[in-house]
Coordinates of C-alpha atoms in Angstrom, one line a residue:
X1349 CA 0.0 0.0 0.0
X1350 CA 1.2 3.6 -0.6
X1351 CA 2.7 6.2 1.5
X1352 CA 1.4 9.8 0.9
X1353 CA 3.7 12.5 2.2
X1354 CA 2.2 15.9 3.1
X1355 CA 4.7 18.8 3.2
X1356 CA 2.8 21.7 4.8
X1357 CA 3.3 25.1 6.3
X1358 CA 2.6 24.9 10.0
X1359 CA -0.3 27.4 9.5
X1360 CA -2.4 24.6 7.8
X1361 CA -2.0 22.0 10.6
X1362 CA -5.8 22.1 11.4
X1363 CA -6.7 21.2 7.9
X1364 CA -4.4 18.2 8.0
X1365 CA -6.0 17.0 11.2
X1366 CA -9.4 17.3 9.6
X1367 CA -8.2 15.1 6.7
X1368 CA -6.7 12.5 9.1
X1369 CA -9.9 12.4 11.2
X1370 CA -12.1 12.0 8.2
X1371 CA -10.2 9.2 6.3
X1372 CA -10.8 5.9 8.0
X1373 CA -8.7 4.1 5.4
X1374 CA -5.4 5.4 6.9
X1375 CA -3.5 2.6 8.7
X1376 CA -0.6 4.7 10.0
X1377 CA 0.2 8.3 10.6
X1378 CA 3.9 9.3 10.9
X1379 CA 5.1 12.8 11.9
X1380 CA 8.5 13.9 11.0
X1381 CA 10.2 15.0 14.2
X1382 CA 11.2 18.7 14.1
X1383 CA 10.7 22.0 16.0
X1384 CA 7.3 22.7 14.3
X1385 CA 5.2 19.8 15.6
X1386 CA 4.6 20.5 19.3
X1387 CA 1.2 22.1 18.9
X1388 CA 0.2 19.7 16.1
X1389 CA 0.8 16.5 18.2
X1390 CA -1.1 18.1 21.1
X1391 CA -4.1 18.5 18.9
X1392 CA -3.8 15.0 17.6
X1393 CA -3.8 13.7 21.1
X1394 CA -7.0 15.7 21.9
X1395 CA -8.8 14.0 19.1
X1396 CA -7.4 10.6 19.9
X1397 CA -5.6 10.0 16.7
X1398 CA -2.7 7.5 16.9
X1399 CA 0.6 8.4 15.4
X1400 CA 4.4 7.9 15.5
X1401 CA 6.9 10.7 15.7
X1402 CA 10.1 9.7 13.9
X1403 CA 13.3 11.3 12.6
X1404 CA 13.9 11.2 8.9
X1405 CA 16.7 8.7 9.5
X1406 CA 14.4 6.4 11.4
X1407 CA 11.6 6.8 8.7
X1408 CA 13.9 5.9 5.9
X1409 CA 15.0 2.7 7.6
X1410 CA 11.5 1.4 8.4
X1411 CA 11.0 -2.0 6.7
X1412 CA 7.4 -1.3 5.9
X1413 CA 8.3 1.9 4.1
X1414 CA 10.9 0.2 2.0
X1415 CA 8.9 -2.9 1.2
X1416 CA 5.6 -1.3 0.6
X1417 CA 3.7 -3.6 2.9
X1418 CA -0.1 -3.8 3.1
X1419 CA -0.6 -0.4 4.8
X1420 CA -1.7 3.0 3.7
X1421 CA 0.5 5.5 5.5
X1422 CA 0.3 9.3 5.7
X1423 CA 3.6 11.0 6.5
X1424 CA 3.5 14.6 7.6
X1425 CA 6.4 17.1 7.5
X1426 CA 5.5 20.5 8.9
X1427 CA 7.6 23.5 7.9
X1428 CA 8.3 26.7 9.9
X1429 CA 6.1 29.8 9.4
X1430 CA 9.0 32.1 9.1
X1431 CA 9.9 30.8 5.6
X1432 CA 7.2 33.1 4.3
X1433 CA 9.4 36.1 5.0
X1434 CA 11.7 35.0 2.2
X1435 CA 10.0 33.4 -0.8
X1436 CA 13.4 32.4 -2.2
X1437 CA 14.3 30.5 1.0
X1438 CA 10.8 29.0 1.1
X1439 CA 11.3 27.5 -2.4
X1440 CA 14.7 26.2 -1.5
X1441 CA 13.5 24.5 1.6
X1442 CA 10.4 23.0 0.0
X1443 CA 12.3 21.6 -3.0
X1444 CA 14.9 20.1 -0.7
X1445 CA 12.3 18.5 1.5
X1446 CA 10.6 17.0 -1.6
X1447 CA 13.9 15.4 -2.6
X1448 CA 14.4 14.0 0.9
X1449 CA 10.9 12.5 1.2
X1450 CA 10.6 11.2 -2.4
X1451 CA 12.6 7.9 -1.9
X1452 CA 10.0 6.6 0.6
X1453 CA 6.9 8.3 -0.8
X1454 CA 4.3 7.1 -3.3
X1455 CA 3.2 10.7 -3.8
X1456 CA 3.8 14.1 -2.2
X1457 CA 1.1 16.7 -1.6
X1458 CA 2.2 20.3 -0.8
X1459 CA -0.1 22.2 1.5
X1460 CA 1.1 25.4 0.0
X1461 CA 0.0 27.8 -2.7
X1462 CA 2.0 30.1 -4.9
X1463 CA 3.4 31.8 -1.8
X1464 CA 5.1 34.8 -3.4
X1465 CA 4.9 33.2 -6.9
X1466 CA 7.8 30.8 -6.1
X1467 CA 6.0 27.4 -6.1
X1468 CA 4.0 27.8 -9.3
X1469 CA 6.2 25.4 -11.3
X1470 CA 6.8 22.8 -8.6
X1471 CA 4.7 20.0 -10.3
X1472 CA 6.5 20.5 -13.6
X1473 CA 9.9 20.7 -11.9
X1474 CA 9.4 17.3 -10.3
X1475 CA 7.9 15.5 -13.3
X1476 CA 9.6 12.2 -14.0
X1477 CA 12.8 12.6 -16.0
X1478 CA 12.6 16.4 -15.7
X1479 CA 16.0 18.0 -15.5
X1480 CA 15.8 19.1 -11.9
X1481 CA 14.8 15.7 -10.6
X1482 CA 14.5 12.1 -11.4
X1483 CA 12.1 11.2 -8.5
X1484 CA 9.6 8.6 -9.4
X1485 CA 6.6 9.8 -7.3
X1486 CA 4.1 12.5 -8.3
X1487 CA 4.3 15.9 -6.6
X1488 CA 1.0 17.9 -6.3
X1489 CA 0.2 21.4 -4.9
X1490 CA -3.2 22.8 -3.8
X1491 CA -5.4 23.8 -6.6
X1492 CA -9.0 25.0 -6.8
X1493 CA -11.8 23.6 -8.9
X1494 CA -10.7 25.6 -11.9
X1495 CA -7.3 23.9 -11.6
X1496 CA -5.5 27.1 -10.6
X1497 CA -2.9 27.0 -7.9
X1498 CA -4.2 28.9 -4.8
X1499 CA -2.3 32.0 -3.9
X1500 CA -1.7 31.1 -0.3
X1501 CA -3.2 29.6 2.8
X1502 CA -6.1 32.1 2.9
X1503 CA -6.8 31.4 -0.8
X1504 CA -7.0 27.7 -0.1
X1505 CA -9.2 28.1 3.0
X1506 CA -11.8 30.3 1.2
X1507 CA -12.2 27.9 -1.7
X1508 CA -9.9 29.2 -4.4
X1509 CA -8.9 32.2 -6.5
X1510 CA -12.3 33.6 -7.4
X1511 CA -13.7 33.8 -3.9
X1512 CA -10.4 35.1 -2.6
X1513 CA -10.4 37.9 -5.1
X1514 CA -14.0 38.7 -4.1
X1515 CA -13.1 39.0 -0.4
X1516 CA -10.0 41.1 -1.2
X1517 CA -12.2 43.5 -3.3
X1518 CA -14.7 43.8 -0.5
X1519 CA -12.0 45.1 1.9
X1520 CA -10.0 47.1 -0.7
X1521 CA -10.9 50.4 0.8
X1522 CA -8.5 49.9 3.8
X1523 CA -5.7 47.5 4.7
X1524 CA -7.1 44.4 6.2
X1525 CA -5.4 41.3 7.7
X1526 CA -7.3 38.0 7.0
X1527 CA -6.9 35.6 9.9
X1528 CA -7.7 31.9 10.0
X1529 CA -7.6 30.3 13.5
X1530 CA -3.9 29.3 13.1
X1531 CA -3.0 32.6 11.6
X1532 CA -4.4 34.4 14.7
X1533 CA -2.0 32.3 16.8
X1534 CA 1.0 32.5 14.5
X1535 CA 1.2 36.1 13.3
X1536 CA 4.0 37.0 15.7
X1537 CA 6.1 34.1 14.5
X1538 CA 5.3 34.9 10.8
X1539 CA 6.4 38.6 11.3
X1540 CA 9.2 37.5 13.6
X1541 CA 8.7 40.5 15.9
X1542 CA 11.3 39.4 18.5
X1543 CA 14.1 39.2 15.9
X1544 CA 13.1 42.5 14.3
X1545 CA 13.7 44.2 17.6
X1546 CA 15.0 42.9 20.9
X1547 CA 12.4 45.1 22.6
X1548 CA 8.9 43.6 21.8
X1549 CA 7.1 46.7 23.0
X1550 CA 9.2 48.9 20.7
X1551 CA 8.6 46.4 17.8
X1552 CA 4.8 46.7 18.3
X1553 CA 5.0 50.5 18.3
X1554 CA 7.0 50.4 15.0
X1555 CA 4.4 48.0 13.6
X1556 CA 1.6 50.4 14.6
X1557 CA 3.3 53.3 12.8
X1558 CA 3.7 51.1 9.7
X1559 CA 0.0 50.3 9.8
X1560 CA -0.8 54.0 9.9
X1561 CA 1.5 54.8 7.0
X1562 CA 0.1 52.1 4.7
X1563 CA -3.5 52.4 5.8
X1564 CA -4.1 49.1 7.7
X1565 CA -7.3 49.5 9.8
X1566 CA -8.9 46.1 10.1
X1567 CA -8.6 42.4 10.9
X1568 CA -11.0 39.9 9.3
X1569 CA -11.9 36.6 11.0
X1570 CA -12.2 33.8 8.5
X1571 CA -14.4 31.1 10.0
X1572 CA -13.3 27.7 8.9
X1573 CA -15.6 25.5 10.9
X1574 CA -12.7 23.8 12.5
X1575 CA -12.3 23.9 16.3
X1576 CA -8.8 22.4 16.7
X1577 CA -7.2 25.8 17.5
X1578 CA -8.8 27.2 20.6
X1579 CA -9.7 30.8 21.6
X1580 CA -10.0 32.1 18.0
X1581 CA -12.3 34.9 19.1
X1582 CA -10.0 36.0 21.9
X1583 CA -6.9 35.9 19.7
X1584 CA -8.7 38.1 17.1
X1585 CA -9.8 40.6 19.8
X1586 CA -6.3 40.7 21.2
X1587 CA -4.8 41.5 17.8
X1588 CA -7.5 44.1 17.1
X1589 CA -7.0 45.8 20.5
X1590 CA -3.2 46.0 20.0
X1591 CA -3.6 48.0 16.9
X1592 CA -7.0 49.7 17.4
X1593 CA -8.4 47.7 14.5
X1594 CA -12.0 47.1 13.4
X1595 CA -13.0 43.4 13.3
X1596 CA -14.8 41.9 10.3
X1597 CA -16.0 38.4 9.9
X1598 CA -16.3 36.1 6.9
X1599 CA -18.0 32.6 6.9
X1600 CA -16.2 31.5 3.7
X1601 CA -13.7 29.1 5.2
X1602 CA -14.1 25.4 4.2
X1603 CA -12.0 22.3 3.6
X1604 CA -13.0 21.6 0.0
X1605 CA -9.7 22.3 -1.7
X1606 CA -7.8 20.3 0.9
X1607 CA -10.2 17.3 0.7
X1608 CA -10.3 17.4 -3.1
X1609 CA -6.5 17.6 -3.6
X1610 CA -5.9 14.9 -1.0
X1611 CA -8.4 12.5 -2.6
X1612 CA -7.1 13.2 -6.1
X1613 CA -3.5 12.3 -5.1
X1614 CA -4.8 9.3 -3.1
X1615 CA -6.5 8.0 -6.2
X1616 CA -3.4 8.6 -8.3
X1617 CA -1.1 6.6 -6.1

């Protein structure tokens, strides 16, 4: 039976858990051990999903991985949020991880979008016998029903390019942050405030000034229907209070793209 590997930004861990909870055919869940998984495995424990946490070295030596025994395995590799600050570095890390996981994967699904327009060619770049790679498993990225690669995690969450553009147009009169539950928890890590300035208070003041200069006035809550990340409302209010932002709310979040892309690759492998 096959092994599907999911390489994902940490921001989309809730959508992965939803996939795992809703696919009863999964025999084994393996999590690549790294610094990004603490919150993820805590959530898996809360929903009583069984899993193994293994190093890449240990995974590569598993006899069932090498022999392709009668199991369907989902292997998850979570990547750090901070990669989004440098699209070039993001592409390097994602491509490197694909090459590492390919030898023991039947197929690889990226829980990423274009992400600064650096991942748009990833499927072509890893086609069999393509110059960059000779890996033998298919590599797929999140696409909407019109077969367009989603722009980013928000684009994937709201169902694709058309609805994302509709939401962006509806808030185009003022700068607006769009927050999913995980984004509301991870925005400080994404922006890396502590490294930008050793004084967090000073860093927030600088961020406030930046908001005033470029016209950011709101934060929008994107309801996804998922409850794995707790205290979403409180996190939104905290962010809004920090910067004196208005709060908007959209009920456009869903798991359709994640489900469809997962099932398509599952059928392929």
